[in-house]
Short mmCIF file of C-alpha atoms in Angstrom, two decimals:
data_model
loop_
_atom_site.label_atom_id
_atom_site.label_comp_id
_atom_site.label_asym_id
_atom_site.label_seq_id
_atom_site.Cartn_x
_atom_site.Cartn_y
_atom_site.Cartn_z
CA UNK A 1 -8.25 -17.93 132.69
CA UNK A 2 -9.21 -14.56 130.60
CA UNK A 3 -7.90 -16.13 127.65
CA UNK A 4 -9.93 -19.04 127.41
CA UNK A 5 -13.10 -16.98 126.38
CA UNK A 6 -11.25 -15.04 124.06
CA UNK A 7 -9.96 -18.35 122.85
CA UNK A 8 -13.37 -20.01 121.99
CA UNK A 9 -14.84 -16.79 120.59
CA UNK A 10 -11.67 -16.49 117.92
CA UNK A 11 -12.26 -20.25 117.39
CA UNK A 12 -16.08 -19.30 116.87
CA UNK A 13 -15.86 -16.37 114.65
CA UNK A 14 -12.82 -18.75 112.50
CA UNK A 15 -15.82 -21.71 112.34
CA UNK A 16 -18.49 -18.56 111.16
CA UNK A 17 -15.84 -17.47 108.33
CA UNK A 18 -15.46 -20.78 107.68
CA UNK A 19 -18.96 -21.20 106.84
CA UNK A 20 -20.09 -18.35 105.18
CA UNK A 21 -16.57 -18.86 102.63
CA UNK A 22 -18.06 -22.43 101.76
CA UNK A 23 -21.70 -20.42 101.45
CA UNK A 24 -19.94 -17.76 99.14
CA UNK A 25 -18.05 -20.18 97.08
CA UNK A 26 -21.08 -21.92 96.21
CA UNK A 27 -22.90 -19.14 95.02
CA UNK A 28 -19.80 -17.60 93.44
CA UNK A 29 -19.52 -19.44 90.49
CA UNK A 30 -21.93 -17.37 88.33
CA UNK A 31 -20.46 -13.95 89.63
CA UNK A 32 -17.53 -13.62 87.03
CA UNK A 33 -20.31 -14.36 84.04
CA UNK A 34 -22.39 -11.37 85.07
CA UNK A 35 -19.47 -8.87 86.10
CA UNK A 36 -17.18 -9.94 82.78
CA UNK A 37 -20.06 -9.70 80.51
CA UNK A 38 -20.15 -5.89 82.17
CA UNK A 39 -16.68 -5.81 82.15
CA UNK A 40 -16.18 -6.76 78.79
CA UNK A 41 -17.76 -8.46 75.40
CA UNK A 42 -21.97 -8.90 76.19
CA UNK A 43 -21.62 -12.28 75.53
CA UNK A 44 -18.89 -14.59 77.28
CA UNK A 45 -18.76 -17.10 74.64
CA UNK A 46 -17.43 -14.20 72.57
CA UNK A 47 -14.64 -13.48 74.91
CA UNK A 48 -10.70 -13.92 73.01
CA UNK A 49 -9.23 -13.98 75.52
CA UNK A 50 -4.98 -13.83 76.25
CA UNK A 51 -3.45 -14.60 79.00
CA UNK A 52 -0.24 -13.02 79.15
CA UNK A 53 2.30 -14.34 81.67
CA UNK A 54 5.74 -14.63 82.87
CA UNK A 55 7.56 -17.81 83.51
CA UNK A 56 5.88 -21.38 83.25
CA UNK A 57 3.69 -21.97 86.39
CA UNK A 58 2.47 -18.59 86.88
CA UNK A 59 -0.99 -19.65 84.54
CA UNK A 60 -1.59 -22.40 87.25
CA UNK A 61 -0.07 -20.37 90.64
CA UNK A 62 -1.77 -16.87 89.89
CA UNK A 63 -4.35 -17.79 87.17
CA UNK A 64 -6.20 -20.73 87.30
CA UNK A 65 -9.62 -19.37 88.76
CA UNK A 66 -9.22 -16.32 85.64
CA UNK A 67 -8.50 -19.78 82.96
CA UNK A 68 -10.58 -22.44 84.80
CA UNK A 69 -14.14 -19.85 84.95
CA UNK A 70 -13.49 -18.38 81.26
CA UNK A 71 -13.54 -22.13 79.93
CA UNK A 72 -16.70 -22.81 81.98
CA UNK A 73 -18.39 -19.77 79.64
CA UNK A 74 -17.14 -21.24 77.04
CA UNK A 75 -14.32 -18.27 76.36
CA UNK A 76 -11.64 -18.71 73.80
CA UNK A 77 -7.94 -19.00 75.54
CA UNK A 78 -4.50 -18.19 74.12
CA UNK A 79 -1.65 -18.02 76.32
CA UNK A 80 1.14 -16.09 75.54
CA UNK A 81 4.06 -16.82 78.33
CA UNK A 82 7.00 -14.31 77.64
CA UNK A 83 10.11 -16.49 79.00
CA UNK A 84 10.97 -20.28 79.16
CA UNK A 85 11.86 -19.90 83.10
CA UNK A 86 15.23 -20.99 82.19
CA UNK A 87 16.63 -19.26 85.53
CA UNK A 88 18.66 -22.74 86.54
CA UNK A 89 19.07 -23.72 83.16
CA UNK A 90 15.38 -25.74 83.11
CA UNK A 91 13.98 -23.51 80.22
CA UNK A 92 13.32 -26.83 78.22
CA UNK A 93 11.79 -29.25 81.02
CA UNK A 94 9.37 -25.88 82.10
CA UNK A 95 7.73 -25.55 78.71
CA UNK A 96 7.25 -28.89 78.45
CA UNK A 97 5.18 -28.99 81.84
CA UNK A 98 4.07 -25.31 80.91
CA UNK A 99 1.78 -27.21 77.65
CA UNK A 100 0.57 -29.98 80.04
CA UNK A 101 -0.18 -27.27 82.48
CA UNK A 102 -2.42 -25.86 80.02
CA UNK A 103 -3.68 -29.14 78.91
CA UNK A 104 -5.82 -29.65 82.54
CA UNK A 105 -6.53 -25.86 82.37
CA UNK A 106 -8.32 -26.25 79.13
CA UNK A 107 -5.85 -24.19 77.16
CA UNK A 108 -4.83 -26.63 74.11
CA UNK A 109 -1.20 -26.92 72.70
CA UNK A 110 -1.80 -25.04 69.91
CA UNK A 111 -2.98 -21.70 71.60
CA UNK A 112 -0.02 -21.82 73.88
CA UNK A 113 3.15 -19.70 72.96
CA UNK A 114 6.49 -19.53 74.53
CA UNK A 115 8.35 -16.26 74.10
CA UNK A 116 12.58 -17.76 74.91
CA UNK A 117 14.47 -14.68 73.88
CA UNK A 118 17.44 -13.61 75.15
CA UNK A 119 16.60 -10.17 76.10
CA UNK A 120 13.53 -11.50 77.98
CA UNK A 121 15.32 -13.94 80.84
CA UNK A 122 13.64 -14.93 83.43
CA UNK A 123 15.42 -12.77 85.90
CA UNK A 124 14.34 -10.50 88.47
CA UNK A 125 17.23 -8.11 88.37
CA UNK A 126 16.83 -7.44 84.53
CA UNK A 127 14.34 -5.01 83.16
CA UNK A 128 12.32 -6.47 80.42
CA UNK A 129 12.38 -3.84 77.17
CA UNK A 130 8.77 -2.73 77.07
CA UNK A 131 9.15 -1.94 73.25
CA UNK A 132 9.89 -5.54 72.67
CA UNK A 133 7.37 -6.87 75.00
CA UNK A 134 4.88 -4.92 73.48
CA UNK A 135 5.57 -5.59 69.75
CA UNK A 136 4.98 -9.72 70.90
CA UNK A 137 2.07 -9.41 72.61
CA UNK A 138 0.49 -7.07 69.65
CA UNK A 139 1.33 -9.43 67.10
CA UNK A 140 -0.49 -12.49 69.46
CA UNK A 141 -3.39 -10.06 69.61
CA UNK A 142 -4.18 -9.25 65.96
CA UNK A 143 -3.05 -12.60 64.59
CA UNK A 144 -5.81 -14.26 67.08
CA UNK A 145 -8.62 -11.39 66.86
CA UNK A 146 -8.14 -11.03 70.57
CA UNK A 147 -10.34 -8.85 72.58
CA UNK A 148 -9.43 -9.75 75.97
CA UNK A 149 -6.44 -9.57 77.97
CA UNK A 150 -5.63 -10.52 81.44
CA UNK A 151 -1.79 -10.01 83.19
CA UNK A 152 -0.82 -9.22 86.14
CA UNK A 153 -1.05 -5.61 88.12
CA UNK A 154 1.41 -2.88 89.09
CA UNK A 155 2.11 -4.68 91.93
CA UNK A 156 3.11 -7.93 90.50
CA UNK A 157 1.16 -10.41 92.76
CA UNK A 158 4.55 -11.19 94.12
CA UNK A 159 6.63 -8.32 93.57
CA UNK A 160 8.05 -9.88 91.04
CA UNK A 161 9.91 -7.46 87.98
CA UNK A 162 9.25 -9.79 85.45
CA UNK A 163 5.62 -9.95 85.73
CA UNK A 164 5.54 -5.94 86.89
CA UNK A 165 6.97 -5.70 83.28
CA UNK A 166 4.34 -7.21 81.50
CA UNK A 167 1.87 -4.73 83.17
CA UNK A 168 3.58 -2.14 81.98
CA UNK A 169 3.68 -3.41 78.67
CA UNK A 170 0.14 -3.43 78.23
CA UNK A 171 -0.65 -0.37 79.97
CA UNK A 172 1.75 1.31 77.30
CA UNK A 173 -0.31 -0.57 74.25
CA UNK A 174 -3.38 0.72 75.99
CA UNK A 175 -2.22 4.46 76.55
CA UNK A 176 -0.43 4.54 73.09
CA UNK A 177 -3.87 3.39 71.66
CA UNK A 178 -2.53 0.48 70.10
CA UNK A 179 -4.68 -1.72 70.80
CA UNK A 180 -7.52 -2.59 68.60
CA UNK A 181 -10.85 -1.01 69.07
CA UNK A 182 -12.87 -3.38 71.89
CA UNK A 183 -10.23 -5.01 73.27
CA UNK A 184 -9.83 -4.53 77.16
CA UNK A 185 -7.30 -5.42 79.87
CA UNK A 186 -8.10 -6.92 83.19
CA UNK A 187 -5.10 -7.07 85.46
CA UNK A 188 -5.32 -9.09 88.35
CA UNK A 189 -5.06 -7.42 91.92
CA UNK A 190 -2.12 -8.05 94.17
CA UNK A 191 -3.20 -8.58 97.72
CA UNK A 192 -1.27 -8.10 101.16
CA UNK A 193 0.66 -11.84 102.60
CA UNK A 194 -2.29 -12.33 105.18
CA UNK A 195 -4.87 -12.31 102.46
CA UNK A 196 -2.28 -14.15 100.06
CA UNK A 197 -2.41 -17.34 102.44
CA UNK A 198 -5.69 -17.66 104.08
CA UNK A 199 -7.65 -19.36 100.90
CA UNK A 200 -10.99 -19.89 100.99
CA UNK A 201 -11.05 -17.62 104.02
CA UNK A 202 -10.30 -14.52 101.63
CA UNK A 203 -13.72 -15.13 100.03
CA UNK A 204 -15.68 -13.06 101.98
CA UNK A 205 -13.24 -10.14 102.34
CA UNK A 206 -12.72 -10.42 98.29
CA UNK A 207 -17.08 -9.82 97.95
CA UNK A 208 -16.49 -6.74 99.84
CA UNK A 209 -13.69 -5.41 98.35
CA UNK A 210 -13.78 -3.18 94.67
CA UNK A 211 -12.99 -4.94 91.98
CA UNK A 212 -14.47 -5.36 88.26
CA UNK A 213 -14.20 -8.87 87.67
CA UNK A 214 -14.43 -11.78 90.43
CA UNK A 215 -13.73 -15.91 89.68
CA UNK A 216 -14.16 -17.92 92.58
CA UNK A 217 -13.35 -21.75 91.43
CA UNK A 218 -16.01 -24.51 92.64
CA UNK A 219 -14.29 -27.11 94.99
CA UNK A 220 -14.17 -29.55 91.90
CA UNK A 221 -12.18 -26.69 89.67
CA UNK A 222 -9.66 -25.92 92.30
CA UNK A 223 -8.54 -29.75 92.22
CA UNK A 224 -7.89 -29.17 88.48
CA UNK A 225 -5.89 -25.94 89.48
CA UNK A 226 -3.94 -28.10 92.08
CA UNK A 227 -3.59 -30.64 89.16
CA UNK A 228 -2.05 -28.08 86.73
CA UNK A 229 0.39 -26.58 89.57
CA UNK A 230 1.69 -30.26 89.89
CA UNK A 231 2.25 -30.71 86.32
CA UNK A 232 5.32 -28.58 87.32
CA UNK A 233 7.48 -31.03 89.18
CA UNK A 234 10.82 -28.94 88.53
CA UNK A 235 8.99 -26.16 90.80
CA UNK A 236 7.50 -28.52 93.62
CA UNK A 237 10.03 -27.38 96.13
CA UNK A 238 8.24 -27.57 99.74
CA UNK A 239 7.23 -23.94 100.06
CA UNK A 240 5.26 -24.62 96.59
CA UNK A 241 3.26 -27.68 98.39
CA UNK A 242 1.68 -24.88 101.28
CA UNK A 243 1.26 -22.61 98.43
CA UNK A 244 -0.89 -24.92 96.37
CA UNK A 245 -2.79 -25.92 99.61
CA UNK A 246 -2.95 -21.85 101.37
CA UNK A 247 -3.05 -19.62 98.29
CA UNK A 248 -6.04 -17.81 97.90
CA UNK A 249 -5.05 -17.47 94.32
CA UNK A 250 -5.72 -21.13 93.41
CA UNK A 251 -9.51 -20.06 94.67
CA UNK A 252 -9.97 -16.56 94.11
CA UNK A 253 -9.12 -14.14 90.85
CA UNK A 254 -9.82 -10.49 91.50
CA UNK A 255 -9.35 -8.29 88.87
CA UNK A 256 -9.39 -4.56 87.69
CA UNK A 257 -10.27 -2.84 83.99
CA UNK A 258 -7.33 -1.05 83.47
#
């Protein structure tokens, strides 16, 4: 019988987080123009910005808020994806989703590059060359004037060495001072597996937590995430349905100056 009012009070407090997520995400939607215009360029519609990725899918599974809220500022997008995801041999069918991807996200054909080299595989137990890494994404930066560019952290989002790699990449152009004069790097921030899965529900606990640049997608912009993630049918595998319907990161994009 004593669980039954610790039952309706979890039930209570889930309904209140509920609510204020939904209150949040309402109000959110102007938060990454004021903390990326701090972050970053003073104006948003001056933003260049690159987003540098690892395998086809990870724009639409890790950073459709980041793609989806720069578009709404009108922001310039390039994306720069450094291997065709040819891991079972479907390198050719994953670009092809990779530019229609893009396509919903607002990211034309043309600004979209494909890096399919064959010391960048798309394979977790091989350690991407930062040299060569580097050298690509350099050359995408100074051909397109970039002054923006968004990866993933040192933790990966998933763990995964393939995107780890391309932090590290950048980190070096930044350290090394290669990169030109204005241009910054926002890496976005890897969060524990409850967090990862509660969606909306992270809201709140993302508002409290330090970061330097926060997207929170409307309810109307995460259906175009979820549309992009589809566009991906070689990936839809069953654990990729509850991701596109739990994930907090087809919602939320927290990210951190580096």
């Amino acid at each position: 019988m004593a669980l039954a009012p610790l039952g309706s009070f979890l039930v209570a407090l889930l309904a209140l987080l509920w609510l204020v997520s939904r209150w949040l995400r309402r109000r959110g939607a102007g938060w990454g123009h004021r903390t990326l215009c701090a972050a970053g360029p003073a104006r948003a519609d001056d933003v260049r910005a690159l987003v540098v990725t690892a395998h086809p899918d990870d724009e639409a599974m890790f950073f459709a808020p980041t793609i989806l809220s720069l578009g709404r500022f009108r922001a310039q997008l390039w994306l720069l994806c450094c291997s065709s995801g040819n891991y079972y041999n479907q390198g050719e069918s994953r670009k092809k989703e990779l530019v229609q991807s893009c396509a919903v996200l607002g990211i034309p054909s043309s600004n979209v590059t494909v890096i399919d080299h064959r010391d960048l595989p798309d394979d977790p137990s091989v350690e991407w060359d930062t040299h060569l890494l580097s050298t690509f994404v350099l050359e995408h930066i100074e051909t397109n004037h970039i002054n923006l560019l968004i990866t993933f952290d040192a933790g990966g989002v998933s763990g995964h060495a393939n995107h780890i790699a391309l932090y590290t990449a950048l980190r070096y152009l930044q350290s090394e001072g290669k990169l030109p004069e204005g241009c910054r790097v926002l890496t976005l921030k890897s969060v524990n597996l409850l967090r990862k899965y509660i969606s909306i529900l992270d809201v709140p606990i993302s508002c409290l937590q330090s970061q330097d640049v926060l997207f929170i997608l409307t309810k109307e912009e995460s259906e175009l995430a979820k549309r992009a993630m589809q566009c991906h049918h070689s990936q839809l595998l069953w654990f990729r349905h509850t991701y596109i319907l739990f994930s907090r990161f087809m919602v939320i994009n927290s990210l951190c100056l580096l």
